[in-house]
PDB file of C-alpha atoms in Angstrom:
ATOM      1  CA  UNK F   1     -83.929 -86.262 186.482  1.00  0.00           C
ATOM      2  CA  UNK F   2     -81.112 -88.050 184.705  1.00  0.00           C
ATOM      3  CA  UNK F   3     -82.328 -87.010 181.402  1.00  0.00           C
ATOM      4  CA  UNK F   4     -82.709 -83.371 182.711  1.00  0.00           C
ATOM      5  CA  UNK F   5     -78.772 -83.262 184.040  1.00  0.00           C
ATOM      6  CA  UNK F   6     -77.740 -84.625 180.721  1.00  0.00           C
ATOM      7  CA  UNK F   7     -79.520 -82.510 178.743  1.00  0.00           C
ATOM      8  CA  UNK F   8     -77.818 -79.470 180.992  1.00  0.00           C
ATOM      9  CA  UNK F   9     -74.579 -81.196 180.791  1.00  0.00           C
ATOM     10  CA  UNK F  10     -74.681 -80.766 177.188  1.00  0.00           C
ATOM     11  CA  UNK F  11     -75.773 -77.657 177.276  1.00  0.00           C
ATOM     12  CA  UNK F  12     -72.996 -76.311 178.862  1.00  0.00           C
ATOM     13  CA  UNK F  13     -70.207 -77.940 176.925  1.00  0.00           C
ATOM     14  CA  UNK F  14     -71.708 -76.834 173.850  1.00  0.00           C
ATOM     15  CA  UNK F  15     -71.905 -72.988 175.628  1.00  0.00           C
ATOM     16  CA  UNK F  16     -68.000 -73.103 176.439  1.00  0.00           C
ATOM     17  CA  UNK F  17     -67.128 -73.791 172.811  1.00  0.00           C
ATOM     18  CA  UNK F  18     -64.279 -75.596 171.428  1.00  0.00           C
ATOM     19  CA  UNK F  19     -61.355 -74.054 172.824  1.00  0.00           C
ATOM     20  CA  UNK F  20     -62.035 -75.229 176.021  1.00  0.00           C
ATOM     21  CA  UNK F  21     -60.107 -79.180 176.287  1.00  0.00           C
ATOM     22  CA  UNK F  22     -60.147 -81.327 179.110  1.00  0.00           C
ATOM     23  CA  UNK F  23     -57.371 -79.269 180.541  1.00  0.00           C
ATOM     24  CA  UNK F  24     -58.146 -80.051 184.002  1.00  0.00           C
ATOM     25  CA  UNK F  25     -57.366 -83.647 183.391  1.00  0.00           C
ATOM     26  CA  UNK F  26     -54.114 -82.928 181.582  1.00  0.00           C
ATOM     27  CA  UNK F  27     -53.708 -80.875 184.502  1.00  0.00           C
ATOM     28  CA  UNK F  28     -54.325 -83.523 187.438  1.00  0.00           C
ATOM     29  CA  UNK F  29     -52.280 -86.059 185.904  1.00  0.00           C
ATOM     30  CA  UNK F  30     -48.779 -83.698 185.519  1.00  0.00           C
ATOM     31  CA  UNK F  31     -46.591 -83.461 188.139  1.00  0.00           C
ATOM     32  CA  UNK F  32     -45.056 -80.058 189.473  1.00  0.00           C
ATOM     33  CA  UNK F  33     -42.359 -79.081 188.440  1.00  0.00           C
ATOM     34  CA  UNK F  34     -39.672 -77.001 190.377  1.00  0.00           C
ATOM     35  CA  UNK F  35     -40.310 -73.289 190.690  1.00  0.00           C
ATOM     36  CA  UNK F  36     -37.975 -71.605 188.552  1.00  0.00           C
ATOM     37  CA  UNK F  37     -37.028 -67.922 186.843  1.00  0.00           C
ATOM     38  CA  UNK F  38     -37.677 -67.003 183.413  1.00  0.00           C
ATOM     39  CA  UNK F  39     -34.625 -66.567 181.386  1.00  0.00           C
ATOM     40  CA  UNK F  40     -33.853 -62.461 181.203  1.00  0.00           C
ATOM     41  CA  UNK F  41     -33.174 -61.137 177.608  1.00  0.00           C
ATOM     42  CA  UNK F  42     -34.848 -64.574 175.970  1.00  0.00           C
ATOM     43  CA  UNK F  43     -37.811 -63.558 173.491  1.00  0.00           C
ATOM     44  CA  UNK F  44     -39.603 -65.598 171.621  1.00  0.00           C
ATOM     45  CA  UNK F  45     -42.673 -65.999 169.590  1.00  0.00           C
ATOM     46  CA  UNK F  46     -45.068 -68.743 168.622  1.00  0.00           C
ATOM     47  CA  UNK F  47     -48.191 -69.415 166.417  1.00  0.00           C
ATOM     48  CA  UNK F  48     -49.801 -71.731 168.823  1.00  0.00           C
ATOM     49  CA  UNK F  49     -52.701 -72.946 166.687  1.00  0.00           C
ATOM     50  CA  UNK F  50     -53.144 -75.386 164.300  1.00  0.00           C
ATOM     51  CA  UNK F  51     -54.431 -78.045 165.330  1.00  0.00           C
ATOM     52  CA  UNK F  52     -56.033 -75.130 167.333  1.00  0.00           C
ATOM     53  CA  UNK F  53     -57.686 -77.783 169.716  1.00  0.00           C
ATOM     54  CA  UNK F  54     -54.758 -78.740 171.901  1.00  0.00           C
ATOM     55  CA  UNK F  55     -54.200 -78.782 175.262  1.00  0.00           C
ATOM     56  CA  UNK F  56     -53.751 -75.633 177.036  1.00  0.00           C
ATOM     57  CA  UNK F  57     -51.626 -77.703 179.715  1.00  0.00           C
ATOM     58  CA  UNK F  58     -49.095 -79.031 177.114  1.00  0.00           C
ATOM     59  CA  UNK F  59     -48.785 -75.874 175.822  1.00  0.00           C
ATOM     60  CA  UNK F  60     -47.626 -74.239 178.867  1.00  0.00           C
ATOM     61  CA  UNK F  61     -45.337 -76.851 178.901  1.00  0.00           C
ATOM     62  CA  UNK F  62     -43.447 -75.940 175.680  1.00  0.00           C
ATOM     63  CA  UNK F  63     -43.572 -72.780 177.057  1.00  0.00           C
ATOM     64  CA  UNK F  64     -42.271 -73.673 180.282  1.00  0.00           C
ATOM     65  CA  UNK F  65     -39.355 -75.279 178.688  1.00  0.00           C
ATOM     66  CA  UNK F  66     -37.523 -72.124 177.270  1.00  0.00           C
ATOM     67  CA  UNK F  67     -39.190 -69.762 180.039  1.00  0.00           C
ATOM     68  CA  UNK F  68     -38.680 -66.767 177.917  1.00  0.00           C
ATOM     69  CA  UNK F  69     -39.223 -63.015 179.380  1.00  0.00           C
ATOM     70  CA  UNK F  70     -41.300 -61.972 176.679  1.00  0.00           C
ATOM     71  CA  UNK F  71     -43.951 -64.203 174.347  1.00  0.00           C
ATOM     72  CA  UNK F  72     -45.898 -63.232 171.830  1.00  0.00           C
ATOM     73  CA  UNK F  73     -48.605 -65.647 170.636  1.00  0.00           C
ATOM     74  CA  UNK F  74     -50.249 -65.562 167.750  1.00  0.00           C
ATOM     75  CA  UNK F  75     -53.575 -67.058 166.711  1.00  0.00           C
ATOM     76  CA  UNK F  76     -54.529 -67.206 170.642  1.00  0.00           C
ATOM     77  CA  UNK F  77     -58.240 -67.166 172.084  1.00  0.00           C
ATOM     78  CA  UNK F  78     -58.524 -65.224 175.193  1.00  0.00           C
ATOM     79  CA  UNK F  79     -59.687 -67.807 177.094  1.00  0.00           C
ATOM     80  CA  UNK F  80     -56.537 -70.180 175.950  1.00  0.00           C
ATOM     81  CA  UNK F  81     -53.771 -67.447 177.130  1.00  0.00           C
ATOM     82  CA  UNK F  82     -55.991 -66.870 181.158  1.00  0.00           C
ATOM     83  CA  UNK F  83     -55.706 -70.684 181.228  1.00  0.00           C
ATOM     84  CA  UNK F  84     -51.996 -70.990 179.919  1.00  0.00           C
ATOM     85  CA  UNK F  85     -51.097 -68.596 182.447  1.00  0.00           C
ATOM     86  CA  UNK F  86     -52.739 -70.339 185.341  1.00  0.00           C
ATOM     87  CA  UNK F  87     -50.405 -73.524 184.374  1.00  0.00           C
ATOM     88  CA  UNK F  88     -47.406 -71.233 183.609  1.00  0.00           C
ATOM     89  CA  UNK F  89     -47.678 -69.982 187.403  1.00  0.00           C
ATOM     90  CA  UNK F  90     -49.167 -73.092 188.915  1.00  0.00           C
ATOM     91  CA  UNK F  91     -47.517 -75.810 187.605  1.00  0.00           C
ATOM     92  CA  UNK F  92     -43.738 -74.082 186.791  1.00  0.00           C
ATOM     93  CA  UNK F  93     -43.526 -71.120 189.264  1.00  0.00           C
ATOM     94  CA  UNK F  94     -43.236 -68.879 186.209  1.00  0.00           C
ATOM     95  CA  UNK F  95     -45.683 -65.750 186.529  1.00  0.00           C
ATOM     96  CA  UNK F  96     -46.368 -63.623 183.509  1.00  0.00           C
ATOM     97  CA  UNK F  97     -48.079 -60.598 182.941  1.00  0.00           C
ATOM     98  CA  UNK F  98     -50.476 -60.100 179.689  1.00  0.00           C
ATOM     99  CA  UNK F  99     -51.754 -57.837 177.028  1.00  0.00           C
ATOM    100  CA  UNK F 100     -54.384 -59.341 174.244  1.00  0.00           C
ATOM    101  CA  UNK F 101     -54.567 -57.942 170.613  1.00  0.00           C
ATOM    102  CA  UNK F 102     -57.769 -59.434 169.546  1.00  0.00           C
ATOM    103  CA  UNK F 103     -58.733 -58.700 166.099  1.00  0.00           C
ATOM    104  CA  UNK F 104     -62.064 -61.152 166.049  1.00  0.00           C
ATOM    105  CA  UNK F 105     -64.345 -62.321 168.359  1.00  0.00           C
ATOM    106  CA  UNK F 106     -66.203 -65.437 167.274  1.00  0.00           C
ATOM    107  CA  UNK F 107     -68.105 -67.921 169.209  1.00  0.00           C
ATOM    108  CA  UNK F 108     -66.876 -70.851 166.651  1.00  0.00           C
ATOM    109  CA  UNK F 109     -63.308 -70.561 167.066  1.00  0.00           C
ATOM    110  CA  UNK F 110     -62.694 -69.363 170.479  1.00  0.00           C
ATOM    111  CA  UNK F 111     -66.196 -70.468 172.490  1.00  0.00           C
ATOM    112  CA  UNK F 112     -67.713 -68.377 174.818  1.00  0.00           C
ATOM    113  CA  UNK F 113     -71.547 -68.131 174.665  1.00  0.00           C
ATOM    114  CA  UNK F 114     -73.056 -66.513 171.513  1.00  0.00           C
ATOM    115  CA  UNK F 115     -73.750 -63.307 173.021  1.00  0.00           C
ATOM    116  CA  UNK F 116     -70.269 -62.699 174.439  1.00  0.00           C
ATOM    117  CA  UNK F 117     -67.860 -64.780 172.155  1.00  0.00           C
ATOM    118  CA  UNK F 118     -64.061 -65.266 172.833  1.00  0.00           C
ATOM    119  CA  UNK F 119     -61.423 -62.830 171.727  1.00  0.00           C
ATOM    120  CA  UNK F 120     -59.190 -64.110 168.761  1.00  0.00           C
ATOM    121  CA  UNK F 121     -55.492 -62.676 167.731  1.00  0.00           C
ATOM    122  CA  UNK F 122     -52.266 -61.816 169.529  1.00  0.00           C
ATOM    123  CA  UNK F 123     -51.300 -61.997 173.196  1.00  0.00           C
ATOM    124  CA  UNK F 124     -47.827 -60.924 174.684  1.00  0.00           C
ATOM    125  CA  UNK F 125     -46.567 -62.128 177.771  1.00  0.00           C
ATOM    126  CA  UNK F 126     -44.466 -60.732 179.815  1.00  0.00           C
ATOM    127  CA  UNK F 127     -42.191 -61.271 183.356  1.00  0.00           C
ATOM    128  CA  UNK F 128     -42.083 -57.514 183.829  1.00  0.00           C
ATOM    129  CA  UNK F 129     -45.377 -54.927 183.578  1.00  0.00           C
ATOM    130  CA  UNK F 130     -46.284 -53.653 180.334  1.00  0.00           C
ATOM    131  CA  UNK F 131     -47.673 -50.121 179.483  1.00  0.00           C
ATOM    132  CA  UNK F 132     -49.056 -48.320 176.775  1.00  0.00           C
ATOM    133  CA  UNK F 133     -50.896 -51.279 175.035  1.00  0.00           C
ATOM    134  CA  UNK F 134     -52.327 -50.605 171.619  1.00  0.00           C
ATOM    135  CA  UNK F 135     -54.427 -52.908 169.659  1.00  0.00           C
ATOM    136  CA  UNK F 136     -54.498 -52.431 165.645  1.00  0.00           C
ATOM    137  CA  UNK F 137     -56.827 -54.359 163.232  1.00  0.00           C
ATOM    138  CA  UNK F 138     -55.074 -53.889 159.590  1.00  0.00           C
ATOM    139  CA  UNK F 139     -57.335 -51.892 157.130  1.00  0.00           C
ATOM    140  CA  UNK F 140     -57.758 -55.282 155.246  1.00  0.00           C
ATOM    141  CA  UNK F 141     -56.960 -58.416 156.835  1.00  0.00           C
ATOM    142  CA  UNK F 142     -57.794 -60.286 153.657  1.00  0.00           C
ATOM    143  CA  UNK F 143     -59.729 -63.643 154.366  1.00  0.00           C
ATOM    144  CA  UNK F 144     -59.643 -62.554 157.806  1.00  0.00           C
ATOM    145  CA  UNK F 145     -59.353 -59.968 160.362  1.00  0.00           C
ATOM    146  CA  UNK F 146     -55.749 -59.745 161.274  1.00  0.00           C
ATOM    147  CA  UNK F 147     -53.546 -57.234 163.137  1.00  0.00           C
ATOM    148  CA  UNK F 148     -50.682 -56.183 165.515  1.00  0.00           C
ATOM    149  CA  UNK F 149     -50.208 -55.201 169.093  1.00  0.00           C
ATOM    150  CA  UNK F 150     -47.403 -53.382 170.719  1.00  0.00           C
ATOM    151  CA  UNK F 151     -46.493 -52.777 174.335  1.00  0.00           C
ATOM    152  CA  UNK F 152     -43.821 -51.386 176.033  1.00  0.00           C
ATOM    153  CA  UNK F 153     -41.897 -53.377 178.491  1.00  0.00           C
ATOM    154  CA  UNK F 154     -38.372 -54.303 179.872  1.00  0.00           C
ATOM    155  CA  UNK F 155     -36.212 -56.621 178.309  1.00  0.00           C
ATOM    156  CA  UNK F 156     -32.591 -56.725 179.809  1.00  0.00           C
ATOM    157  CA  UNK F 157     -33.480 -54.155 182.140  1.00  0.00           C
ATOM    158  CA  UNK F 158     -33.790 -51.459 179.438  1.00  0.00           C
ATOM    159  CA  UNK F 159     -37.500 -50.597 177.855  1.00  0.00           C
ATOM    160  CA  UNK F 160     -38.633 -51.809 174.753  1.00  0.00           C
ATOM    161  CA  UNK F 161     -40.882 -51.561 172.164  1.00  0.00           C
ATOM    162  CA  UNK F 162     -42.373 -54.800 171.556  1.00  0.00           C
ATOM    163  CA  UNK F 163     -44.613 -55.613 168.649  1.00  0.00           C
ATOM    164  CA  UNK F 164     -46.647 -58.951 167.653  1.00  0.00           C
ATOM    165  CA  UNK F 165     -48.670 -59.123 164.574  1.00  0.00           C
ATOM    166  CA  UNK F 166     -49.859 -61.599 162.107  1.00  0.00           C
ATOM    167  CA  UNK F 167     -50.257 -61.207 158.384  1.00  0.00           C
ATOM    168  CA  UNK F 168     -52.681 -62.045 155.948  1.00  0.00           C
ATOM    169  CA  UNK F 169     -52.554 -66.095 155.101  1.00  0.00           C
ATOM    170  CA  UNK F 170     -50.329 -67.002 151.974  1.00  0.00           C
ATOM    171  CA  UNK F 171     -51.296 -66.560 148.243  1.00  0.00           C
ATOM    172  CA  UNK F 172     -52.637 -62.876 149.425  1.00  0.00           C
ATOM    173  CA  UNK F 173     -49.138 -61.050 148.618  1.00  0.00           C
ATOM    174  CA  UNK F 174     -50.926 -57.811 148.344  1.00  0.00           C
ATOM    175  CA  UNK F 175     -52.614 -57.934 151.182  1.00  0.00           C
ATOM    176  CA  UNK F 176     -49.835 -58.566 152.987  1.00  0.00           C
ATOM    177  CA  UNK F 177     -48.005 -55.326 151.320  1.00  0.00           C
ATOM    178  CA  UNK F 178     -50.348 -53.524 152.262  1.00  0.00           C
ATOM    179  CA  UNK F 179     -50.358 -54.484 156.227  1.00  0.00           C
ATOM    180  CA  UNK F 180     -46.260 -54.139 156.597  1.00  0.00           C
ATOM    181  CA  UNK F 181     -46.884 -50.752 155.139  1.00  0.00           C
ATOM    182  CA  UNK F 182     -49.060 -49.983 158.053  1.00  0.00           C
ATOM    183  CA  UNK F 183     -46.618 -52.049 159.989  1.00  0.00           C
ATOM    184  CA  UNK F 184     -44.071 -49.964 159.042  1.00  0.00           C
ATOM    185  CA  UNK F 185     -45.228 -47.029 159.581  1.00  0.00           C
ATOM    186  CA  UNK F 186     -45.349 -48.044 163.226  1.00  0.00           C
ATOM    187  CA  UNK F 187     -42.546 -49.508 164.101  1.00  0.00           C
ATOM    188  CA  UNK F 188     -40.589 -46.746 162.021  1.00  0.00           C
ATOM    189  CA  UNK F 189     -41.083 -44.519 165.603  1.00  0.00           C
ATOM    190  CA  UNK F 190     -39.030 -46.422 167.453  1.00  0.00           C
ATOM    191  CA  UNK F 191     -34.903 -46.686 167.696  1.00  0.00           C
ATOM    192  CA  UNK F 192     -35.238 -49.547 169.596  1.00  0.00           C
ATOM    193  CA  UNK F 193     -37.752 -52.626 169.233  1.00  0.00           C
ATOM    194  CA  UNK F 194     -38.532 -56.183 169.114  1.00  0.00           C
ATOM    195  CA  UNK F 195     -41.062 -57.116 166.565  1.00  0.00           C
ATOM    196  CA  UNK F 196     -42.091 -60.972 166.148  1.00  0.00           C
ATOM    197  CA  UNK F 197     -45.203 -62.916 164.576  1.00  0.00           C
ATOM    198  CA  UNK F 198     -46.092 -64.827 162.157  1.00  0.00           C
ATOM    199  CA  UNK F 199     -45.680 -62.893 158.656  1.00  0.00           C
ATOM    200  CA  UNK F 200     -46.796 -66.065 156.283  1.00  0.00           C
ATOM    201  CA  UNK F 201     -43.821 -64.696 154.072  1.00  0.00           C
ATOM    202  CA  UNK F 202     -40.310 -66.275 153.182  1.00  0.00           C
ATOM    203  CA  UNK F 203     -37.734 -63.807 153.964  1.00  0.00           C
ATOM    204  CA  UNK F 204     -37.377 -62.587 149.767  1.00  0.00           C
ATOM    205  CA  UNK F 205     -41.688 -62.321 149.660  1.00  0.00           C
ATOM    206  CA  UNK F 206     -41.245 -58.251 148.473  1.00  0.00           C
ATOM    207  CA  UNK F 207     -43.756 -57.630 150.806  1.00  0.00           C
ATOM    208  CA  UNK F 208     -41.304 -58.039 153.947  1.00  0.00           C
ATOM    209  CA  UNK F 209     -39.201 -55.383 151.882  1.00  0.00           C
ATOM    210  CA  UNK F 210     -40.310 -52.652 153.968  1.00  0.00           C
ATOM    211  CA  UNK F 211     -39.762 -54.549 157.552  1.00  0.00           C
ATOM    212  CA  UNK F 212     -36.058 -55.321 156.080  1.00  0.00           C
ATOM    213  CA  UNK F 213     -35.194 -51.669 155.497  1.00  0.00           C
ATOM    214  CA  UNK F 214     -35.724 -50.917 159.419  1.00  0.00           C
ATOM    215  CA  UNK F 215     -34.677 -54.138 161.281  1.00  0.00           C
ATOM    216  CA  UNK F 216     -32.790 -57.341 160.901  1.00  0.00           C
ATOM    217  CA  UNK F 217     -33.567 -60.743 161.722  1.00  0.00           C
ATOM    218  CA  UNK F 218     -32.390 -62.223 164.894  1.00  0.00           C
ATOM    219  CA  UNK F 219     -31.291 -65.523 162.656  1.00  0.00           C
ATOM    220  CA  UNK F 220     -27.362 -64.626 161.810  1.00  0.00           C
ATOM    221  CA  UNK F 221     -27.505 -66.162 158.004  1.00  0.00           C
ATOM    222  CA  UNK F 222     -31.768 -64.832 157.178  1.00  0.00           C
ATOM    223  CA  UNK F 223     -31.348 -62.540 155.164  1.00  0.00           C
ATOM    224  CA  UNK F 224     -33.693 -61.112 152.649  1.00  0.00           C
ATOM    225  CA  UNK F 225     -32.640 -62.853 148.837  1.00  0.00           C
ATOM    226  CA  UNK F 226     -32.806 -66.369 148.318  1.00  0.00           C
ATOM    227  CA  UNK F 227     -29.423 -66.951 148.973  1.00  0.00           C
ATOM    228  CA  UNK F 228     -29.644 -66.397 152.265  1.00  0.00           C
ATOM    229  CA  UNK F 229     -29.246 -69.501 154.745  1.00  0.00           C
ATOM    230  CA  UNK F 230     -32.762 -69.046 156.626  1.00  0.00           C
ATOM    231  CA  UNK F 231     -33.832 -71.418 159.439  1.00  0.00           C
ATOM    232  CA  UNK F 232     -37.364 -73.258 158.938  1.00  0.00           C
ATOM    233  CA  UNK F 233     -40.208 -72.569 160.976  1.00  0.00           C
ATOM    234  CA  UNK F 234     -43.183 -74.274 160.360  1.00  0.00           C
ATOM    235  CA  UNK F 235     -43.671 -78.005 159.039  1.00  0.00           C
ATOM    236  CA  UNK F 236     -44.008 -77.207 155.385  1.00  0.00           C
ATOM    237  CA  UNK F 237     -40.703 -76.026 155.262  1.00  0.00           C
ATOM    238  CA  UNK F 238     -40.515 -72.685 154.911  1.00  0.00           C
ATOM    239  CA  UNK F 239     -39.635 -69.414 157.703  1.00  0.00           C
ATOM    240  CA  UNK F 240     -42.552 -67.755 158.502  1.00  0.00           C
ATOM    241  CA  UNK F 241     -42.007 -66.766 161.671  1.00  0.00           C
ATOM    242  CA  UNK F 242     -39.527 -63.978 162.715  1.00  0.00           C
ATOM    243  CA  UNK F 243     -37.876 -62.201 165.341  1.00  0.00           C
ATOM    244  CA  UNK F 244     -36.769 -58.631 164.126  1.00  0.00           C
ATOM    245  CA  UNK F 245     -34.578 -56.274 166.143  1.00  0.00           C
ATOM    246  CA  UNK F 246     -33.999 -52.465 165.788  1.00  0.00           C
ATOM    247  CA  UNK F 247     -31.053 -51.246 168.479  1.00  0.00           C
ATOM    248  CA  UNK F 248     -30.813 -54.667 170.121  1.00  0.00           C
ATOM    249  CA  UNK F 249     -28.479 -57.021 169.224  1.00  0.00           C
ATOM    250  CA  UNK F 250     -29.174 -60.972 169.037  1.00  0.00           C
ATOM    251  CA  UNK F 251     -26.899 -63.524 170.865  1.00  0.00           C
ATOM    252  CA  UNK F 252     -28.178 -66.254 170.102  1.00  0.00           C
ATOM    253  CA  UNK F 253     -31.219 -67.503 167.611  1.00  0.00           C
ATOM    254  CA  UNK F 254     -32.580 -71.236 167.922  1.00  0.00           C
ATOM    255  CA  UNK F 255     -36.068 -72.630 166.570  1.00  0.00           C
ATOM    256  CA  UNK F 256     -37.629 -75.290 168.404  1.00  0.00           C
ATOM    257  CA  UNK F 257     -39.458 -77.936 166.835  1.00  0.00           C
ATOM    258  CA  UNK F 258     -43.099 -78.414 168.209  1.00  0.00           C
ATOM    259  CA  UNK F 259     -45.960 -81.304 168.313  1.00  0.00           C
ATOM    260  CA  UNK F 260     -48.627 -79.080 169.740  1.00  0.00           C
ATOM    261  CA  UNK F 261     -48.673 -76.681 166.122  1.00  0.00           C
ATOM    262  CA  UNK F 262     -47.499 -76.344 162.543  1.00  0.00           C
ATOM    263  CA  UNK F 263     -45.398 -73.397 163.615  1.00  0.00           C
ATOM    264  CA  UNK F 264     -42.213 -74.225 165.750  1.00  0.00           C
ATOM    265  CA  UNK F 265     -41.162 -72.108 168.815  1.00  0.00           C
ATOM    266  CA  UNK F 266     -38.867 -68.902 167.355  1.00  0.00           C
ATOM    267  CA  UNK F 267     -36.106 -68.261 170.099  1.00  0.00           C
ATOM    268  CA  UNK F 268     -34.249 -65.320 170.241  1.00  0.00           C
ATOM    269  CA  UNK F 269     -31.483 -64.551 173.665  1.00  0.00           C
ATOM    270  CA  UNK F 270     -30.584 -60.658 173.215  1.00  0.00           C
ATOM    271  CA  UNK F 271     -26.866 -59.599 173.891  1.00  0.00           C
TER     272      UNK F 271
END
């Protein structure tokens, strides 16, 4: 009988996959915190993975810390973002609504059982509901799938546009032309958005050309040319990772270093 429970044991850590961490004793073992309000007009955006096995608990907990309005994740498994929510409200009194923009679905990076693997991509999350939900995969994601989401939601009390994407991985410039085209074309729609993700290009990459022409970065001295004074965001020290704005005006832009990824936390309060 032992042998038989073990055997089933096994069997069903090895059907909930690898993005599932002993997030129930992270969990147990930290305290509650005070219930408190998100902060209104704060977006931000973060490429949570990588190491992509970390606690789900600690990263509600960066999370947490800024309590933004609106997130958008990038590189997030389904199953990640339900239980990142559950601490969100749970442990910090902060309650989020959430759209998914999964691009991949693949047993070996997000778990699930082989005949129903995990959704892969974006997620947004938001304080206030979000409508109109669309879920693009790029025409060529280049060594993988990759896309962008957009929703519609309130930021400030006014509706917004809000976009989250990630680009093709670096060394695949033309790829990645060939997505902010589509991008682009998009976003072009809109007087007033918010588009963030991780675009694996340094502000000058002319592959960002296009985003430049209809939006400006939330960080006062990015600009695109190498003399501009651009803020780092992951730990190889380059910017990656971007808030642009079209009819919305930035107040303040801060990038928080992270130990739970190789991306830090992009933080953008609107005026």
């Amino acid at each position: 009988m032992r042998l038989l429970a073990g055997a089933v044991t096994l069997a069903c850590v090895v059907l909930v996959g690898p993005s599932a961490p002993s997030d129930a004793l992270f969990a147990r073992s930290r305290p509650v915190e005070a219930v408190r309000d998100v902060v209104p007009n704060r977006v931000m955006t973060w490429n949570m993975c990588n190491p992509c096995k970390e606690s789900n608990v600690d990263r509600a907990s960066e999370i947490a810390r800024y309590a933004p309005q609106v997130i958008g994740l990038q590189e997030a498994c389904v199953r990640d973002v339900e239980r990142i929510r559950e601490y969100l409200e749970n442990l910090y009194g902060l309650v989020y609504h959430v759209e998914y923009g999964a691009v991949l679905r693949h047993w070996g990076r997000c778990g699930g059982v082989p005949w129903s693997p995990g959704g892969y991509g974006q997620a947004v999350l938001s304080a206030a509901p979000m409508t109109d939900a669309v879920d693009v995969a790029y025409p060529d994601g280049g060594s993988e799938a990759r896309g962008y989401m957009a929703v519609t939601t309130e930021v400030g009390g006014r509706s917004v546009r809000v976009f989250n994407t990630h680009l093709a991985q670096r060394r695949q410039e033309a790829v990645r032309a060939d997505q902010t085209a589509v991008l682009a074309e998009a976003v072009v729609r809109y007087d007033r958005f918010i588009l963030v993700g991780d675009f694996n290009a340094v502000p000058e990459a002319p592959e960002l050309t296009p985003i430049w022409a209809l939006a400006t970065d939330t960080d006062p001295a990015c600009r695109p040319s190498p003399a501009g004074d651009c803020g780092l965001t992951t730990d190889w020290q380059s910017k990656f990772d971007y808030v642009f704005l079209r009819g919305l005006t930035p107040r303040e832009h801060r990038v928080h270093l992270t130990p739970y990824s190789d991306h830090h936390l992009v933080q953008a309060d609107l005026d």
